[in-house]
Coordinates of C-alpha atoms and ligand atoms in Angstrom, one line a residue:
M250 CA 6.1 0.2 -7.5
T251 CA 5.8 3.7 -6.2
E252 CA 2.7 4.9 -8.2
K253 CA -0.8 3.9 -5.9
S254 CA -2.1 0.4 -5.7
D255 CA -4.2 -1.3 -3.2
K256 CA -1.5 -4.0 -3.4
V257 CA 0.7 -1.7 -1.3
R258 CA 1.9 -3.5 1.9
V259 CA 3.6 -1.4 4.6
R260 CA 4.4 -2.4 8.2
F261 CA 5.9 -0.3 11.4
A262 CA 8.6 -2.7 13.4
P263 CA 9.2 -1.3 16.4
S264 CA 11.4 -2.7 19.1
P265 CA 9.2 -2.8 22.2
T266 CA 12.3 -1.5 24.4
G267 CA 10.9 2.0 25.4
A268 CA 8.2 4.8 24.7
L269 CA 7.1 5.7 21.0
H270 CA 9.4 8.4 20.2
I271 CA 9.2 11.0 18.2
G272 CA 11.3 9.5 15.5
G273 CA 9.3 5.8 15.8
G274 CA 5.8 7.9 15.3
H275 CA 7.1 9.7 12.6
T276 CA 8.2 6.2 10.7
A277 CA 4.7 5.1 11.9
L278 CA 2.9 7.9 10.3
F279 CA 4.5 7.6 7.1
N280 CA 3.6 4.0 6.5
W281 CA 0.1 4.8 7.6
L282 CA 0.2 7.9 5.2
W283 CA 1.3 5.8 2.3
A284 CA -1.1 2.5 3.3
R285 CA -3.9 4.9 3.5
H286 CA -3.1 6.9 0.5
C287 CA -3.4 3.8 -2.1
G288 CA -6.3 2.0 -0.2
G289 CA -3.5 -0.8 1.1
K290 CA -2.5 -2.1 4.2
F291 CA -0.5 -0.8 7.4
I292 CA 1.1 -3.5 9.7
L293 CA 2.1 -3.5 12.9
R294 CA 5.2 -5.9 13.7
I295 CA 6.4 -6.2 17.0
E296 CA 10.2 -6.6 16.8
D297 CA 10.9 -8.1 20.6
T298 CA 14.0 -10.2 20.2
D299 CA 16.1 -8.2 22.6
L300 CA 14.5 -10.4 25.1
E301 CA 16.5 -8.6 27.8
R302 CA 15.0 -5.0 26.9
S303 CA 11.7 -5.9 25.3
T304 CA 8.5 -6.0 27.5
K305 CA 4.6 -6.6 27.0
E306 CA 4.6 -2.7 28.7
Y307 CA 6.2 -1.1 26.2
E308 CA 4.5 -2.7 23.9
Q309 CA 1.2 -1.8 24.8
T310 CA 2.7 1.8 25.2
I311 CA 3.6 1.8 21.9
M312 CA 0.1 0.6 20.5
S313 CA -2.0 2.9 22.3
C314 CA 0.2 5.8 21.6
M315 CA -0.3 5.2 17.7
V316 CA -3.9 4.9 18.7
W317 CA -3.7 8.3 20.3
L318 CA -1.9 9.6 16.9
G319 CA -5.0 8.4 14.9
L320 CA -2.4 5.3 13.6
D321 CA -4.9 2.4 13.0
W322 CA -3.1 -1.0 11.7
D323 CA -4.8 -3.5 9.3
E324 CA -2.9 -6.5 11.0
G325 CA -0.6 -7.0 14.1
P326 CA -0.2 -8.9 17.1
D327 CA -3.3 -7.5 19.2
I328 CA -6.0 -8.1 16.0
G329 CA -4.1 -11.2 14.1
G330 CA -4.3 -11.2 10.2
N331 CA -3.8 -13.7 7.5
Y332 CA 0.3 -13.3 8.1
G333 CA 1.2 -13.7 11.3
P334 CA 2.3 -14.0 13.9
Y335 CA 3.0 -10.4 14.1
R336 CA 5.7 -10.8 17.0
Q337 CA 9.0 -12.0 16.3
S338 CA 9.4 -13.8 19.2
D339 CA 6.8 -16.4 18.4
R340 CA 8.2 -16.6 14.6
L341 CA 11.7 -18.2 16.1
D342 CA 10.9 -21.7 14.3
I343 CA 10.5 -19.6 10.9
Y344 CA 14.1 -18.0 11.3
R345 CA 15.5 -21.4 12.1
D346 CA 13.9 -23.1 9.2
Y347 CA 15.3 -21.0 6.8
A348 CA 18.2 -20.6 8.0
E349 CA 19.0 -24.2 8.1
K350 CA 17.9 -23.7 4.6
L351 CA 21.0 -21.5 3.7
V352 CA 23.0 -24.0 5.7
N353 CA 22.1 -26.7 3.1
E354 CA 22.6 -24.6 0.3
G355 CA 26.0 -24.0 1.3
K356 CA 25.0 -20.0 1.7
A357 CA 25.6 -20.1 5.7
Y358 CA 27.5 -22.2 7.9
K359 CA 27.4 -22.7 11.7
D360 CA 29.9 -21.6 14.0
G361 CA 28.7 -23.3 17.5
S362 CA 25.2 -22.8 17.9
A363 CA 25.2 -19.7 15.7
I364 CA 24.4 -19.5 12.3
I365 CA 26.4 -16.7 9.8
F366 CA 25.4 -15.8 6.2
K367 CA 28.7 -16.1 3.8
V368 CA 28.8 -12.6 2.3
E369 CA 30.7 -13.3 -1.4
P370 CA 33.0 -10.6 -2.9
G371 CA 32.1 -8.8 -6.3
Q372 CA 28.4 -8.5 -5.7
D373 CA 26.5 -5.6 -6.5
I374 CA 24.1 -4.6 -4.0
S375 CA 23.1 -1.4 -4.8
F376 CA 19.5 -0.3 -4.5
K377 CA 17.5 2.6 -5.7
D378 CA 15.8 4.3 -2.9
I379 CA 12.5 6.4 -3.0
V380 CA 13.8 9.1 -1.3
Y381 CA 17.3 9.0 -1.3
G382 CA 18.0 7.9 -4.9
Q383 CA 20.7 5.5 -6.5
I384 CA 22.8 4.1 -3.6
D385 CA 25.7 2.6 -4.7
V386 CA 27.3 -0.3 -2.6
M387 CA 29.3 -3.6 -3.7
S388 CA 29.9 -6.7 -1.3
D389 CA 33.5 -5.9 -0.8
G390 CA 32.4 -3.1 1.2
L391 CA 31.2 -4.8 3.7
R392 CA 34.5 -5.6 5.5
E393 CA 35.4 -6.6 8.9
K394 CA 36.6 -3.4 10.7
D395 CA 40.2 -2.7 9.7
S396 CA 40.8 -5.4 7.7
D397 CA 40.7 -6.6 4.2
K398 CA 38.4 -9.5 5.2
L399 CA 34.9 -9.4 4.3
K400 CA 32.2 -9.5 7.3
D401 CA 29.8 -12.4 7.1
I402 CA 26.6 -11.7 8.6
V403 CA 25.2 -13.4 11.8
I404 CA 21.6 -14.4 11.4
I405 CA 21.0 -16.3 14.0
K406 CA 23.1 -15.8 17.4
S407 CA 24.4 -18.5 19.7
D408 CA 21.7 -18.1 22.4
G409 CA 18.7 -19.1 19.2
M410 CA 17.9 -15.6 18.4
P411 CA 17.3 -14.2 14.7
T412 CA 19.5 -10.8 14.2
Y413 CA 17.7 -7.8 13.0
N414 CA 19.0 -7.9 9.6
Y415 CA 18.0 -11.6 8.9
A416 CA 14.8 -11.3 10.7
V417 CA 13.6 -8.5 9.0
V418 CA 14.3 -9.7 5.7
I419 CA 12.1 -13.1 6.6
D420 CA 9.5 -11.2 7.9
D421 CA 9.0 -8.6 5.2
H422 CA 8.9 -11.2 2.8
L423 CA 6.6 -13.6 4.3
M424 CA 4.4 -11.0 5.1
N425 CA 4.2 -9.7 1.4
I426 CA 6.0 -6.2 2.5
T427 CA 5.9 -4.1 -1.0
H428 CA 7.8 -1.0 0.2
V429 CA 9.7 -0.8 2.9
I430 CA 9.5 2.8 4.9
R431 CA 12.0 3.4 8.0
G432 CA 14.5 5.8 9.2
E433 CA 17.6 6.6 7.4
D434 CA 19.5 4.8 9.9
H435 CA 18.8 1.7 8.2
I436 CA 20.3 3.1 4.9
S437 CA 23.6 1.0 5.6
N438 CA 21.5 -2.0 6.6
T439 CA 19.7 -2.3 3.4
P440 CA 22.6 -3.7 1.3
K441 CA 22.9 -6.6 3.8
Q442 CA 19.3 -7.3 3.7
I443 CA 19.2 -7.5 0.0
L444 CA 22.4 -9.9 0.1
L445 CA 19.8 -12.0 1.9
Y446 CA 17.0 -11.5 -0.1
R447 CA 19.3 -12.7 -3.0
A448 CA 20.0 -16.0 -1.3
L449 CA 16.7 -16.9 -0.3
G450 CA 15.3 -16.4 -3.7
W451 CA 13.2 -13.6 -3.1
E452 CA 12.3 -10.3 -4.7
V453 CA 13.3 -7.3 -3.3
P454 CA 11.0 -5.0 -2.0
E455 CA 11.0 -1.1 -2.8
F456 CA 13.0 0.7 0.0
A457 CA 11.7 4.3 0.9
H458 CA 14.0 5.9 4.1
L459 CA 13.1 9.2 6.0
P460 CA 14.8 11.6 6.7
M461 CA 16.9 12.0 10.2
I462 CA 14.8 14.8 12.9
L463 CA 17.1 17.3 13.9
G464 CA 16.8 19.6 16.7
R465 CA 16.9 23.3 16.0
D466 CA 20.3 23.2 16.9
K467 CA 20.9 20.8 13.9
K468 CA 22.0 17.8 16.0
K469 CA 20.1 15.1 15.8
L470 CA 16.7 15.2 18.4
S471 CA 17.7 13.9 21.8
K472 CA 16.6 14.5 25.2
R473 CA 18.4 17.5 25.2
H474 CA 15.8 19.1 22.8
G475 CA 12.8 18.6 24.9
A476 CA 10.2 15.9 25.4
T477 CA 11.0 12.6 23.0
S478 CA 8.3 10.6 24.1
I479 CA 5.0 11.0 22.3
Y480 CA 2.9 10.9 25.3
E481 CA 4.7 13.7 26.8
Y482 CA 3.6 15.7 24.1
R483 CA 0.1 14.6 24.9
D484 CA 0.6 14.9 28.6
M485 CA 1.8 19.1 27.7
G486 CA -1.8 19.6 25.9
Y487 CA -0.9 19.5 22.3
M488 CA -3.8 17.3 20.6
P489 CA -3.1 14.3 18.6
D490 CA -4.6 16.0 15.5
S491 CA -1.8 18.3 15.7
M492 CA 0.9 16.2 16.5
F493 CA -0.3 14.1 13.9
N494 CA -0.2 17.2 11.6
F495 CA 3.1 18.2 12.5
L496 CA 5.0 15.2 12.1
A497 CA 3.4 14.6 8.9
L498 CA 5.5 18.1 7.9
L499 CA 8.4 16.5 9.2
G500 CA 10.1 15.8 5.6
W501 CA 6.9 16.1 3.4
S502 CA 4.6 19.0 2.0
A503 CA 1.8 18.9 0.3
G504 CA 2.3 22.9 -0.4
D505 CA 2.5 25.9 0.9
D506 CA -0.8 26.7 1.6
K507 CA -1.6 23.4 2.7
E508 CA -0.3 23.4 6.2
I509 CA -2.5 22.6 8.5
F510 CA -4.6 19.5 7.6
T511 CA -6.6 16.5 8.4
R512 CA -5.6 13.0 8.4
P513 CA -7.8 12.0 5.6
Q514 CA -7.2 15.2 3.8
A515 CA -3.1 14.0 4.5
A516 CA -3.6 10.7 3.3
E517 CA -5.0 11.9 0.3
W518 CA -2.5 14.6 -0.5
F519 CA 0.7 12.2 0.4
E520 CA 3.2 11.1 -2.2
L521 CA 6.6 8.9 -0.7
S522 CA 8.2 10.7 -4.4
R523 CA 7.4 13.9 -2.3
V524 CA 9.4 13.0 0.7
T525 CA 12.5 14.7 0.9
R526 CA 16.0 13.6 1.9
K527 CA 17.1 17.0 3.8
A528 CA 17.2 16.3 7.4
A529 CA 13.9 17.9 9.0
V530 CA 14.0 20.3 12.2
F531 CA 11.9 19.7 14.6
D532 CA 10.4 23.4 15.3
F533 CA 8.4 24.0 18.6
D534 CA 7.3 27.2 17.1
K535 CA 6.0 25.6 14.4
L536 CA 4.3 22.7 16.6
N537 CA 2.5 25.8 18.6
H538 CA 1.1 27.3 15.5
I539 CA -0.3 24.0 14.3
N540 CA -1.7 23.1 17.5
Q541 CA -3.3 26.3 17.9
E542 CA -5.0 26.2 14.7
H543 CA -6.5 22.9 15.4
L544 CA -8.0 24.2 18.8
K545 CA -9.5 26.9 17.1
A546 CA -11.1 24.6 14.3
L547 CA -12.3 22.2 17.4
D548 CA -15.9 21.1 17.8
P549 CA -16.7 22.9 21.1
L550 CA -17.6 20.1 23.1
V551 CA -14.1 18.6 21.7
R552 CA -11.8 21.2 22.6
L553 CA -13.8 21.1 26.1
S554 CA -13.0 17.4 26.8
M555 CA -8.9 18.5 26.0
V556 CA -8.9 21.3 28.2
K557 CA -11.2 20.0 31.3
P558 CA -8.3 17.5 32.6
F559 CA -5.9 20.1 32.6
W560 CA -8.2 22.4 34.9
I561 CA -9.0 19.5 36.6
E562 CA -5.2 18.9 37.4
A563 CA -5.1 22.6 38.6
G564 CA -7.8 21.8 41.1
L565 CA -10.6 23.7 39.9
D566 CA -14.0 22.6 40.1
V567 CA -15.7 21.4 36.7
D568 CA -18.4 19.6 38.2
S569 CA -20.1 22.9 39.3
H570 CA -20.7 23.9 35.6
D571 CA -22.4 22.2 33.2
D572 CA -20.4 21.4 29.9
K573 CA -22.3 23.8 27.5
Y574 CA -21.2 26.8 29.8
L575 CA -17.9 25.8 29.9
A576 CA -17.7 24.8 25.8
D577 CA -19.1 28.5 25.4
S578 CA -16.3 29.9 27.6
L579 CA -13.6 27.8 25.4
T580 CA -15.4 29.3 22.3
L581 CA -14.7 32.6 23.1
M582 CA -11.3 31.9 24.1
A583 CA -10.6 30.1 20.7
G584 CA -7.6 31.4 19.5
R585 CA -5.9 32.1 23.0
G586 CA -3.6 29.7 24.1
Q587 CA -1.1 27.1 22.4
T588 CA -2.1 24.2 23.5
A589 CA -5.4 22.9 25.7
K590 CA -2.9 23.1 29.1
E591 CA -2.3 27.1 28.1
M592 CA -5.9 27.4 27.3
A593 CA -7.1 26.2 30.7
E594 CA -4.3 28.0 32.6
F595 CA -5.7 31.0 30.4
S596 CA -9.3 30.4 31.3
D597 CA -9.5 29.0 34.7
Y598 CA -11.7 32.3 35.7
F599 CA -14.7 30.7 33.8
V600 CA -14.8 27.9 36.2
S601 CA -13.9 29.4 39.7
F602 CA -12.9 32.8 41.0
E603 CA -10.3 31.4 43.2
P604 CA -7.9 31.8 40.7
V605 CA -8.8 35.4 40.2
K606 CA -8.4 36.2 44.0
A607 CA -4.9 34.8 44.3
R608 CA -3.8 36.9 41.1
W609 CA -5.5 40.4 42.2
N610 CA -5.8 42.0 45.4
A611 CA -7.9 45.5 44.1
E612 CA -4.8 47.6 45.6
G613 CA -4.7 51.3 44.8
I614 CA -8.5 50.7 42.9
D615 CA -10.7 53.8 43.4
R616 CA -13.6 52.0 44.6
E617 CA -15.8 55.4 45.0
K618 CA -15.3 56.3 41.4
L619 CA -16.1 52.8 40.0
K620 CA -19.4 52.4 41.8
P621 CA -21.8 54.6 40.1
F622 CA -20.1 53.1 37.1
F623 CA -21.1 49.5 37.6
A624 CA -24.7 50.8 39.3
D625 CA -25.3 52.0 35.9
L626 CA -23.7 48.8 34.0
F627 CA -25.9 46.7 36.2
S628 CA -29.2 48.5 35.0
H629 CA -28.4 47.1 31.4
E630 CA -29.3 43.9 29.8
W631 CA -26.6 41.3 30.5
K632 CA -25.7 41.1 26.7
A633 CA -21.9 41.7 25.6
E634 CA -23.1 44.3 23.0
I635 CA -25.6 46.2 25.4
L636 CA -22.9 46.6 27.9
E637 CA -20.4 48.1 25.9
Q638 CA -22.3 50.7 24.6
A639 CA -23.9 51.6 28.3
A640 CA -20.0 51.6 29.0
R641 CA -18.7 54.2 26.4
D642 CA -22.3 56.3 26.8
W643 CA -21.3 56.3 31.0
V644 CA -17.5 57.2 29.6
S645 CA -18.5 60.0 27.2
S646 CA -20.6 61.4 30.0
Q647 CA -17.5 61.9 32.6
E648 CA -15.4 64.6 32.0
G649 CA -12.0 63.3 30.7
A650 CA -12.8 59.8 31.2
K651 CA -11.3 56.5 29.1
M652 CA -12.8 53.7 28.6
K653 CA -9.5 51.6 30.1
D654 CA -10.3 53.5 33.2
Y655 CA -13.2 51.4 34.0
A656 CA -12.6 48.4 31.9
M657 CA -9.7 47.4 33.0
P658 CA -10.7 47.0 36.9
L659 CA -13.3 45.2 35.5
R660 CA -11.3 42.9 33.6
F661 CA -9.1 42.8 36.8
A662 CA -12.1 42.0 39.0
L663 CA -13.4 39.2 36.8
T664 CA -10.4 37.4 35.5
G665 CA -7.5 38.3 37.6
M666 CA -5.3 39.1 34.0
K667 CA -4.2 41.9 32.1
V668 CA -5.2 40.4 29.0
S669 CA -8.4 38.2 28.0
P670 CA -11.3 38.1 25.5
G671 CA -13.5 41.0 25.4
V672 CA -14.1 41.9 28.8
F673 CA -18.1 42.4 28.2
E674 CA -18.0 38.7 26.5
V675 CA -16.6 37.7 29.4
A676 CA -19.5 39.4 31.5
E677 CA -21.8 37.7 30.0
I678 CA -20.9 34.1 29.9
L679 CA -19.9 34.6 33.6
G680 CA -23.5 36.1 34.0
R681 CA -25.1 38.9 35.8
D682 CA -24.9 37.0 39.1
E683 CA -21.4 35.5 39.1
C684 CA -20.0 39.0 38.0
R685 CA -21.6 41.0 41.0
R686 CA -20.1 38.5 43.2
R687 CA -16.8 39.5 42.1
L688 CA -17.5 42.9 42.2
E689 CA -18.9 42.9 45.6
F690 CA -15.7 40.9 46.4
Y691 CA -13.4 43.5 45.6
G692 CA -15.9 46.3 47.1
M693 CA -16.2 48.1 43.7
I694 CA -20.1 47.9 44.0
Ligands
LIG166 N1 13.1 -2.9 14.5 C1 13.6 -1.8 14.2 C2 13.8 -0.7 14.2 O1 13.2 -0.3 15.4 C3 12.5 -2.1 12.6 C4 13.9 -0.9 11.4 C5 12.7 -1.4 9.9 O2 11.8 -0.7 9.8 O3 13.3 -2.2 9.6 O4 14.9 -0.1 14.1

């Protein structure tokens, strides 16, 4: 059933034992894409049977990270649904009932307070994965380590909690899950789960395992490669739209010309059958590029809302300006800075003169040469094109003068930087009075 159908029900089933990591966010996103592509349902199920390591705080962070990424769910512990409860710790009776049933049918046995499922030899538990293709496994392969004995599957542990391989089958079946989409590290669990489906007399869902995500050195992505949790990217100034776009491209592509896209576009184009099994490499350059493109395309006021927190964090007094002024400044910056944080750093001079002073002290500046030029400049209307033309006229009237002899000191005095958007455009946005104040401070007028 890989074709589009609104019967499609997929789930993201995180264990709340940590923040939402890149791998988890990727899995959640692919499930979301498939559900939205098919007009089906995306379910959030919390797998909190590891009572010691699971916390409500992690559950909350995972959910808020999903919200940040724009991955909304249709059923889940917070909003309910027809197939709940959606937290495994609230389903313990269900797991016990089915385990007892398996014991009564002779398919499982008790060992103290634990319940163990019997693995019978000679069973073909091969399956066809939508991404990885045919995976051939015989139950005889499920052996105890270094032994000929088949390894039976613990389904209820002695502390009464279900094991992952068992609870996942019960839940995926009772929640009517049609496609199990998860990381490739679960391929080896799948045959065991298939045995349990069969023993319970249930139809086996489709499986689509997602490729592993590697660092640039081709090793499994880990802390060594930099930030691993989704929130760290938010804090670095990456935008949810770009993180979404970037994660979607790990193991999937909509075609070469479709690199920058929105959520609805991705949902429209997404195909499970186009997910590759080749491990995907987490490439920061690509993430930066994608983020930059999204920053450029943003509505000015939305862009402002992304950048403002970083100005505030840098101690700049954003409240002394209105939003239109700040948004216009950033529109002029568009294309500069790959993250909202970088954009805030590159544009601090629009918010305050203080960082300019901290960067530049006007050492070695020939003020006497500049004064008549600025006096002339201030006699014109304060519009970028007019100022630029006036500067050109001035330069051509001076023997041997070059534009940069004037434009560079002006840029330094206004921005404290070597590179900026067109200096006359910067001057126009800052306004005549603010420009005068800055040039006066440096004794250039
Ligand atoms: N709780 C499991 C995990 O986080 C879910 C795996 C699955 O999707 O079956 O790895």
